[in-house]
Amino acid sequence: MNRVFPVLTVLLAIVLFWYVMAVHMNAPWQNQLNGRAGLENVPFTEFAQQTWSQDKPVLPAPHQVVGEIWNATVALELTSRRSLAYHAWITLSATLLGFALGTGLGVGLAVAIIHNDASDRSLMPWIIASQTIPILAVAPMVVVGLGAVGLTGLVPKSLISMYLSFFPVVVGMVKGLRSPENIQLDLMRTYDANPWQVFWKLRWPASMPFLFASMKVGIAISLIGAVVAELSNASGGGLGVRLLTGSYNGQTIQIWAALFIAAGLAAVLVAVVGSAERVVNRRMGARA
């Protein structure tokens, strides 16, 4: 209870502030609507209800977003292209594939950098430079370029996710694989351990906290990459497509519902990585 109460208090404050801002931001348009309808001196409580029930509000009220999520998930068939669950699955598929590819690439590059000075000097600057390119510029080129050679659907989106997610993994793993102290490395040499044994019995276990911390960041960024890639391919479906169509049609409630579903997916994925970390720590004998 001591942990739940502060969270609920902050959540309640956010919801109340949201309702207040919905009245403030939707009021100008509601005043125009009331003027056209000849309504004057509308009581504040009624006026607030009007701002919270607009079809295309500037800022939808929380209950409108919750209602849209319910209507677009539970109230529809999962296979319907109008269902948020359908689009969330498309985004999740690209996210997971891109995250797996990015994690594998990041770990592989980190191992190469640790064991080869030339790789360290040549790869690391390019890895850092790769993240200076705006993803909004890269995504359309990748989607269109791969589409020209017949690669469409999941592959281009997963590559964008991989492009974003590999960076925190490679940086974290380089730090983790270098975390053993010299005295520990000297002890392994005293035992006549070969490089593979040093890696597997010392460097790899020492890097686990860094790996999972990087994976938590990487899987969240991977979801962002999938959504951005979907903005460049409106025919493929996904939460990015829902955001795009909502912006075209002025459906702010649809936009906010898709944003909340994406945020919920990210929270669940990060929690799954955290659970995997606890399992690995227990198997390695780490203290809770």
mmCIF file of C-alpha atoms in Angstrom:
data_model
loop_
_atom_site.group_PDB
_atom_site.id
_atom_site.type_symbol
_atom_site.label_atom_id
_atom_site.label_comp_id
_atom_site.label_asym_id
_atom_site.label_seq_id
_atom_site.Cartn_x
_atom_site.Cartn_y
_atom_site.Cartn_z
ATOM 1 C CA MET A 1 0.000 0.000 0.000
ATOM 2 C CA ASN A 2 2.890 2.375 0.753
ATOM 3 C CA ARG A 3 4.094 1.962 -2.834
ATOM 4 C CA VAL A 4 0.682 2.079 -4.523
ATOM 5 C CA PHE A 5 -0.671 5.211 -2.839
ATOM 6 C CA PRO A 6 1.955 7.657 -4.216
ATOM 7 C CA VAL A 7 1.487 6.230 -7.715
ATOM 8 C CA LEU A 8 -2.299 6.593 -7.512
ATOM 9 C CA THR A 9 -1.935 10.123 -6.177
ATOM 10 C CA VAL A 10 0.264 11.179 -9.097
ATOM 11 C CA LEU A 11 -2.051 9.412 -11.557
ATOM 12 C CA LEU A 12 -5.090 11.198 -10.131
ATOM 13 C CA ALA A 13 -3.307 14.558 -10.360
ATOM 14 C CA ILE A 14 -2.417 13.886 -14.015
ATOM 15 C CA VAL A 15 -6.015 12.954 -14.875
ATOM 16 C CA LEU A 16 -7.415 16.057 -13.156
ATOM 17 C CA PHE A 17 -4.895 18.288 -14.921
ATOM 18 C CA TRP A 18 -5.780 16.585 -18.213
ATOM 19 C CA TYR A 19 -9.479 17.340 -17.753
ATOM 20 C CA VAL A 20 -8.722 20.977 -16.910
ATOM 21 C CA MET A 21 -6.515 21.378 -19.984
ATOM 22 C CA ALA A 22 -9.185 19.716 -22.143
ATOM 23 C CA VAL A 23 -11.644 22.424 -21.111
ATOM 24 C CA HIS A 24 -9.069 25.158 -21.741
ATOM 25 C CA MET A 25 -7.923 23.908 -25.157
ATOM 26 C CA ASN A 26 -11.367 22.938 -26.477
ATOM 27 C CA ALA A 27 -13.111 26.075 -25.212
ATOM 28 C CA PRO A 28 -12.496 28.327 -28.286
ATOM 29 C CA TRP A 29 -14.105 25.854 -30.679
ATOM 30 C CA GLN A 30 -16.938 25.150 -28.246
ATOM 31 C CA ASN A 31 -17.644 28.881 -27.974
ATOM 32 C CA GLN A 32 -17.970 29.037 -31.765
ATOM 33 C CA LEU A 33 -20.333 26.067 -31.763
ATOM 34 C CA ASN A 34 -22.466 27.621 -29.018
ATOM 35 C CA GLY A 35 -22.508 30.939 -30.877
ATOM 36 C CA ARG A 36 -23.757 29.277 -34.052
ATOM 37 C CA ALA A 37 -26.438 27.473 -32.061
ATOM 38 C CA GLY A 38 -27.510 30.697 -30.324
ATOM 39 C CA LEU A 39 -26.561 29.414 -26.879
ATOM 40 C CA GLU A 40 -25.555 32.119 -24.423
ATOM 41 C CA ASN A 41 -24.603 32.137 -20.742
ATOM 42 C CA VAL A 42 -24.052 28.374 -20.677
ATOM 43 C CA PRO A 43 -23.345 27.202 -17.098
ATOM 44 C CA PHE A 44 -19.723 26.200 -16.540
ATOM 45 C CA THR A 45 -20.554 22.586 -15.676
ATOM 46 C CA GLU A 46 -22.536 22.180 -18.880
ATOM 47 C CA PHE A 47 -19.847 23.988 -20.867
ATOM 48 C CA ALA A 48 -17.191 21.657 -19.441
ATOM 49 C CA GLN A 49 -19.288 18.636 -20.445
ATOM 50 C CA GLN A 50 -19.530 20.056 -23.952
ATOM 51 C CA THR A 51 -15.763 20.437 -24.229
ATOM 52 C CA TRP A 52 -15.332 16.869 -23.035
ATOM 53 C CA SER A 53 -17.694 15.427 -25.646
ATOM 54 C CA GLN A 54 -16.556 17.053 -28.903
ATOM 55 C CA ASP A 55 -16.205 14.758 -31.911
ATOM 56 C CA LYS A 56 -12.840 16.207 -32.970
ATOM 57 C CA PRO A 57 -11.408 17.970 -29.930
ATOM 58 C CA VAL A 58 -8.020 19.631 -29.820
ATOM 59 C CA LEU A 59 -7.325 17.651 -26.641
ATOM 60 C CA PRO A 60 -9.648 14.682 -26.032
ATOM 61 C CA ALA A 61 -10.759 13.969 -22.474
ATOM 62 C CA PRO A 62 -9.429 10.842 -20.759
ATOM 63 C CA HIS A 63 -12.793 9.062 -20.908
ATOM 64 C CA GLN A 64 -12.935 9.664 -24.672
ATOM 65 C CA VAL A 65 -9.539 8.031 -25.152
ATOM 66 C CA VAL A 66 -10.487 5.078 -22.930
ATOM 67 C CA GLY A 67 -13.750 4.677 -24.823
ATOM 68 C CA GLU A 68 -11.961 4.711 -28.167
ATOM 69 C CA ILE A 69 -9.484 2.078 -26.970
ATOM 70 C CA TRP A 70 -12.362 -0.111 -25.775
ATOM 71 C CA ASN A 71 -14.367 0.323 -28.973
ATOM 72 C CA ALA A 72 -11.316 -0.301 -31.177
ATOM 73 C CA THR A 73 -10.140 -3.413 -29.321
ATOM 74 C CA VAL A 74 -12.759 -5.327 -27.340
ATOM 75 C CA ALA A 75 -15.733 -4.250 -29.432
ATOM 76 C CA LEU A 76 -14.145 -5.270 -32.748
ATOM 77 C CA GLU A 77 -12.876 -8.514 -34.219
ATOM 78 C CA LEU A 78 -9.137 -8.919 -33.770
ATOM 79 C CA THR A 79 -8.722 -9.421 -37.535
ATOM 80 C CA SER A 80 -10.561 -6.225 -38.427
ATOM 81 C CA ARG A 81 -8.368 -3.532 -39.982
ATOM 82 C CA ARG A 82 -10.206 -1.030 -37.797
ATOM 83 C CA SER A 83 -9.067 -2.843 -34.658
ATOM 84 C CA LEU A 84 -6.260 -1.355 -32.610
ATOM 85 C CA ALA A 85 -5.334 -4.879 -31.534
ATOM 86 C CA TYR A 86 -4.778 -5.817 -35.191
ATOM 87 C CA HIS A 87 -2.525 -2.820 -35.776
ATOM 88 C CA ALA A 88 -0.763 -3.318 -32.440
ATOM 89 C CA TRP A 89 0.137 -6.892 -33.462
ATOM 90 C CA ILE A 90 1.682 -5.642 -36.713
ATOM 91 C CA THR A 91 3.761 -3.092 -34.828
ATOM 92 C CA LEU A 92 4.708 -5.629 -32.153
ATOM 93 C CA SER A 93 5.895 -8.133 -34.775
ATOM 94 C CA ALA A 94 8.206 -5.583 -36.392
ATOM 95 C CA THR A 95 9.391 -4.431 -32.964
ATOM 96 C CA LEU A 96 10.323 -7.891 -31.727
ATOM 97 C CA LEU A 97 12.098 -8.880 -34.945
ATOM 98 C CA GLY A 98 13.989 -5.590 -35.087
ATOM 99 C CA PHE A 99 14.886 -5.846 -31.407
ATOM 100 C CA ALA A 100 16.210 -9.397 -31.843
ATOM 101 C CA LEU A 101 18.292 -8.363 -34.857
ATOM 102 C CA GLY A 102 19.517 -5.203 -33.126
ATOM 103 C CA THR A 103 20.476 -7.033 -29.934
ATOM 104 C CA GLY A 104 22.356 -9.694 -31.871
ATOM 105 C CA LEU A 105 24.144 -7.077 -33.956
ATOM 106 C CA GLY A 106 24.974 -4.981 -30.895
ATOM 107 C CA VAL A 107 26.410 -7.907 -28.949
ATOM 108 C CA GLY A 108 28.411 -9.087 -31.964
ATOM 109 C CA LEU A 109 29.906 -5.646 -32.563
ATOM 110 C CA ALA A 110 30.722 -5.251 -28.864
ATOM 111 C CA VAL A 111 32.564 -8.571 -28.791
ATOM 112 C CA ALA A 112 34.535 -7.578 -31.905
ATOM 113 C CA ILE A 113 35.407 -4.180 -30.427
ATOM 114 C CA ILE A 114 36.580 -5.713 -27.146
ATOM 115 C CA HIS A 115 38.841 -8.306 -28.736
ATOM 116 C CA ASN A 116 40.254 -6.278 -31.611
ATOM 117 C CA ASP A 117 41.868 -2.860 -31.254
ATOM 118 C CA ALA A 118 41.426 -2.128 -34.956
ATOM 119 C CA SER A 119 37.702 -2.754 -34.648
ATOM 120 C CA ASP A 120 37.579 -0.475 -31.637
ATOM 121 C CA ARG A 121 39.235 2.383 -33.513
ATOM 122 C CA SER A 122 37.371 1.866 -36.775
ATOM 123 C CA LEU A 123 33.867 0.736 -35.786
ATOM 124 C CA MET A 124 33.034 2.831 -32.741
ATOM 125 C CA PRO A 125 33.204 6.242 -34.461
ATOM 126 C CA TRP A 126 30.942 5.005 -37.258
ATOM 127 C CA ILE A 127 28.512 3.452 -34.792
ATOM 128 C CA ILE A 128 28.207 6.780 -32.991
ATOM 129 C CA ALA A 129 27.935 8.704 -36.269
ATOM 130 C CA SER A 130 25.123 6.431 -37.450
ATOM 131 C CA GLN A 131 22.866 7.760 -34.702
ATOM 132 C CA THR A 132 23.279 11.382 -35.811
ATOM 133 C CA ILE A 133 21.151 10.765 -38.922
ATOM 134 C CA PRO A 134 17.481 11.638 -38.286
ATOM 135 C CA ILE A 135 15.372 8.507 -38.348
ATOM 136 C CA LEU A 136 12.593 10.395 -40.154
ATOM 137 C CA ALA A 137 15.007 10.848 -43.057
ATOM 138 C CA VAL A 138 16.272 7.270 -43.043
ATOM 139 C CA ALA A 139 12.937 5.446 -42.753
ATOM 140 C CA PRO A 140 11.380 6.516 -46.090
ATOM 141 C CA MET A 141 14.589 5.738 -47.985
ATOM 142 C CA VAL A 142 14.795 2.258 -46.470
ATOM 143 C CA VAL A 143 11.112 1.479 -47.012
ATOM 144 C CA VAL A 144 11.062 2.760 -50.603
ATOM 145 C CA GLY A 145 14.454 1.288 -51.492
ATOM 146 C CA LEU A 146 13.645 -2.186 -50.194
ATOM 147 C CA GLY A 147 10.178 -1.983 -51.735
ATOM 148 C CA ALA A 148 11.811 -1.431 -55.131
ATOM 149 C CA VAL A 149 13.581 -4.803 -54.850
ATOM 150 C CA GLY A 150 10.477 -6.596 -53.597
ATOM 151 C CA LEU A 151 11.065 -6.480 -49.844
ATOM 152 C CA THR A 152 7.927 -5.103 -48.217
ATOM 153 C CA GLY A 153 5.901 -5.611 -45.079
ATOM 154 C CA LEU A 154 7.728 -6.733 -41.948
ATOM 155 C CA VAL A 155 11.336 -6.624 -43.173
ATOM 156 C CA PRO A 156 11.787 -2.879 -43.829
ATOM 157 C CA LYS A 157 10.104 -1.948 -40.541
ATOM 158 C CA SER A 158 12.191 -4.414 -38.569
ATOM 159 C CA LEU A 159 15.381 -3.034 -40.132
ATOM 160 C CA ILE A 160 14.465 0.474 -38.978
ATOM 161 C CA SER A 161 13.849 -0.942 -35.495
ATOM 162 C CA MET A 162 17.192 -2.725 -35.621
ATOM 163 C CA TYR A 163 18.923 0.497 -36.697
ATOM 164 C CA LEU A 164 17.712 2.236 -33.547
ATOM 165 C CA SER A 165 17.956 -0.609 -31.053
ATOM 166 C CA PHE A 166 21.477 -1.868 -31.763
ATOM 167 C CA PHE A 167 23.167 1.330 -30.556
ATOM 168 C CA PRO A 168 22.345 1.184 -26.819
ATOM 169 C CA VAL A 169 23.180 -2.526 -26.823
ATOM 170 C CA VAL A 170 26.601 -2.145 -28.399
ATOM 171 C CA VAL A 171 27.516 0.804 -26.147
ATOM 172 C CA GLY A 172 26.276 -0.977 -23.018
ATOM 173 C CA MET A 173 27.959 -4.241 -23.872
ATOM 174 C CA VAL A 174 31.296 -2.588 -24.618
ATOM 175 C CA LYS A 175 31.116 -1.024 -21.176
ATOM 176 C CA GLY A 176 30.015 -4.302 -19.609
ATOM 177 C CA LEU A 177 32.622 -6.500 -21.257
ATOM 178 C CA ARG A 178 35.301 -4.064 -20.123
ATOM 179 C CA SER A 179 33.959 -3.882 -16.568
ATOM 180 C CA PRO A 180 36.128 -6.664 -15.014
ATOM 181 C CA GLU A 181 39.026 -5.196 -13.058
ATOM 182 C CA ASN A 182 42.661 -5.871 -13.872
ATOM 183 C CA ILE A 183 43.068 -7.995 -10.751
ATOM 184 C CA GLN A 184 40.306 -10.293 -11.985
ATOM 185 C CA LEU A 185 41.878 -10.565 -15.438
ATOM 186 C CA ASP A 186 45.259 -11.289 -13.831
ATOM 187 C CA LEU A 187 43.655 -14.055 -11.788
ATOM 188 C CA MET A 188 42.280 -15.666 -14.946
ATOM 189 C CA ARG A 189 45.742 -15.521 -16.514
ATOM 190 C CA THR A 190 47.151 -17.130 -13.376
ATOM 191 C CA TYR A 191 44.730 -20.008 -13.968
ATOM 192 C CA ASP A 192 46.081 -20.195 -17.548
ATOM 193 C CA ALA A 193 42.663 -19.373 -18.983
ATOM 194 C CA ASN A 194 42.471 -18.894 -22.743
ATOM 195 C CA PRO A 195 40.647 -15.872 -24.279
ATOM 196 C CA TRP A 196 37.438 -17.878 -24.730
ATOM 197 C CA GLN A 197 37.406 -18.916 -21.073
ATOM 198 C CA VAL A 198 38.101 -15.340 -19.959
ATOM 199 C CA PHE A 199 35.196 -14.161 -22.073
ATOM 200 C CA TRP A 200 32.718 -16.847 -21.072
ATOM 201 C CA LYS A 201 33.553 -17.127 -17.375
ATOM 202 C CA LEU A 202 34.424 -13.500 -16.553
ATOM 203 C CA ARG A 203 33.534 -10.896 -19.156
ATOM 204 C CA TRP A 204 30.129 -12.286 -20.164
ATOM 205 C CA PRO A 205 28.730 -12.687 -16.617
ATOM 206 C CA ALA A 206 30.063 -9.256 -15.654
ATOM 207 C CA SER A 207 28.288 -7.682 -18.640
ATOM 208 C CA MET A 208 24.793 -8.992 -17.800
ATOM 209 C CA PRO A 209 23.630 -5.911 -15.827
ATOM 210 C CA PHE A 210 24.788 -3.682 -18.683
ATOM 211 C CA LEU A 211 23.153 -5.918 -21.283
ATOM 212 C CA PHE A 212 19.714 -5.905 -19.682
ATOM 213 C CA ALA A 213 19.862 -2.178 -18.964
ATOM 214 C CA SER A 214 20.663 -1.618 -22.636
ATOM 215 C CA MET A 215 17.949 -4.024 -23.742
ATOM 216 C CA LYS A 216 15.322 -2.086 -21.789
ATOM 217 C CA VAL A 217 16.273 1.033 -23.693
ATOM 218 C CA GLY A 218 16.660 -0.865 -26.950
ATOM 219 C CA ILE A 219 13.247 -2.516 -26.945
ATOM 220 C CA ALA A 220 11.499 0.797 -26.272
ATOM 221 C CA ILE A 221 13.448 2.481 -29.078
ATOM 222 C CA SER A 222 12.713 -0.495 -31.321
ATOM 223 C CA LEU A 223 8.992 0.175 -30.924
ATOM 224 C CA ILE A 224 9.556 3.806 -31.884
ATOM 225 C CA GLY A 225 11.447 2.673 -34.973
ATOM 226 C CA ALA A 226 8.597 0.386 -36.028
ATOM 227 C CA VAL A 227 6.041 3.186 -35.634
ATOM 228 C CA VAL A 228 8.207 5.651 -37.602
ATOM 229 C CA ALA A 229 8.694 3.084 -40.380
ATOM 230 C CA GLU A 230 4.932 2.566 -40.581
ATOM 231 C CA LEU A 231 4.476 6.290 -41.230
ATOM 232 C CA SER A 232 6.303 5.727 -44.538
ATOM 233 C CA ASN A 233 4.108 2.801 -45.607
ATOM 234 C CA ALA A 234 0.444 3.524 -44.995
ATOM 235 C CA SER A 235 -0.678 0.334 -46.751
ATOM 236 C CA GLY A 236 1.098 -2.021 -44.379
ATOM 237 C CA GLY A 237 -0.921 -1.353 -41.225
ATOM 238 C CA GLY A 238 0.327 -0.777 -37.710
ATOM 239 C CA LEU A 239 -0.035 1.836 -35.009
ATOM 240 C CA GLY A 240 1.955 4.289 -37.110
ATOM 241 C CA VAL A 241 -0.658 4.007 -39.838
ATOM 242 C CA ARG A 242 -3.400 4.691 -37.304
ATOM 243 C CA LEU A 243 -1.540 7.825 -36.207
ATOM 244 C CA LEU A 244 -1.136 8.895 -39.818
ATOM 245 C CA THR A 245 -4.764 8.375 -40.832
ATOM 246 C CA GLY A 246 -5.923 10.039 -37.642
ATOM 247 C CA SER A 247 -3.826 13.124 -38.392
ATOM 248 C CA TYR A 248 -5.099 13.268 -41.981
ATOM 249 C CA ASN A 249 -8.738 13.134 -40.858
ATOM 250 C CA GLY A 250 -8.385 15.257 -37.725
ATOM 251 C CA GLN A 251 -9.326 12.295 -35.507
ATOM 252 C CA THR A 252 -7.443 13.328 -32.401
ATOM 253 C CA ILE A 253 -9.204 10.734 -30.270
ATOM 254 C CA GLN A 254 -7.935 8.000 -32.592
ATOM 255 C CA ILE A 255 -4.433 9.463 -32.428
ATOM 256 C CA TRP A 256 -4.387 9.515 -28.633
ATOM 257 C CA ALA A 257 -5.782 5.980 -28.441
ATOM 258 C CA ALA A 258 -3.022 4.699 -30.727
ATOM 259 C CA LEU A 259 -0.422 6.574 -28.660
ATOM 260 C CA PHE A 260 -1.654 4.977 -25.448
ATOM 261 C CA ILE A 261 -1.637 1.513 -27.001
ATOM 262 C CA ALA A 262 1.952 2.091 -28.173
ATOM 263 C CA ALA A 263 2.956 3.328 -24.709
ATOM 264 C CA GLY A 264 1.296 0.312 -23.113
ATOM 265 C CA LEU A 265 3.144 -2.034 -25.473
ATOM 266 C CA ALA A 266 6.459 -0.376 -24.610
ATOM 267 C CA ALA A 267 5.756 -0.672 -20.877
ATOM 268 C CA VAL A 268 4.886 -4.369 -21.218
ATOM 269 C CA LEU A 269 7.990 -5.097 -23.305
ATOM 270 C CA VAL A 270 10.282 -3.317 -20.847
ATOM 271 C CA ALA A 271 8.625 -5.244 -18.000
ATOM 272 C CA VAL A 272 9.229 -8.526 -19.849
ATOM 273 C CA VAL A 273 12.917 -7.674 -20.242
ATOM 274 C CA GLY A 274 13.040 -6.806 -16.540
ATOM 275 C CA SER A 275 11.480 -10.174 -15.661
ATOM 276 C CA ALA A 276 14.030 -11.948 -17.853
ATOM 277 C CA GLU A 277 16.784 -10.064 -16.036
ATOM 278 C CA ARG A 278 15.542 -11.271 -12.652
ATOM 279 C CA VAL A 279 15.384 -14.856 -13.905
ATOM 280 C CA VAL A 280 18.930 -14.690 -15.268
ATOM 281 C CA ASN A 281 20.205 -13.094 -12.066
ATOM 282 C CA ARG A 282 18.677 -15.903 -9.972
ATOM 283 C CA ARG A 283 20.210 -18.567 -12.220
ATOM 284 C CA MET A 284 23.598 -16.847 -11.930
ATOM 285 C CA GLY A 285 23.283 -16.708 -8.158
ATOM 286 C CA ALA A 286 23.053 -12.924 -7.918
ATOM 287 C CA ARG A 287 21.510 -11.457 -4.812
ATOM 288 C CA ALA A 288 18.053 -9.880 -5.160
#
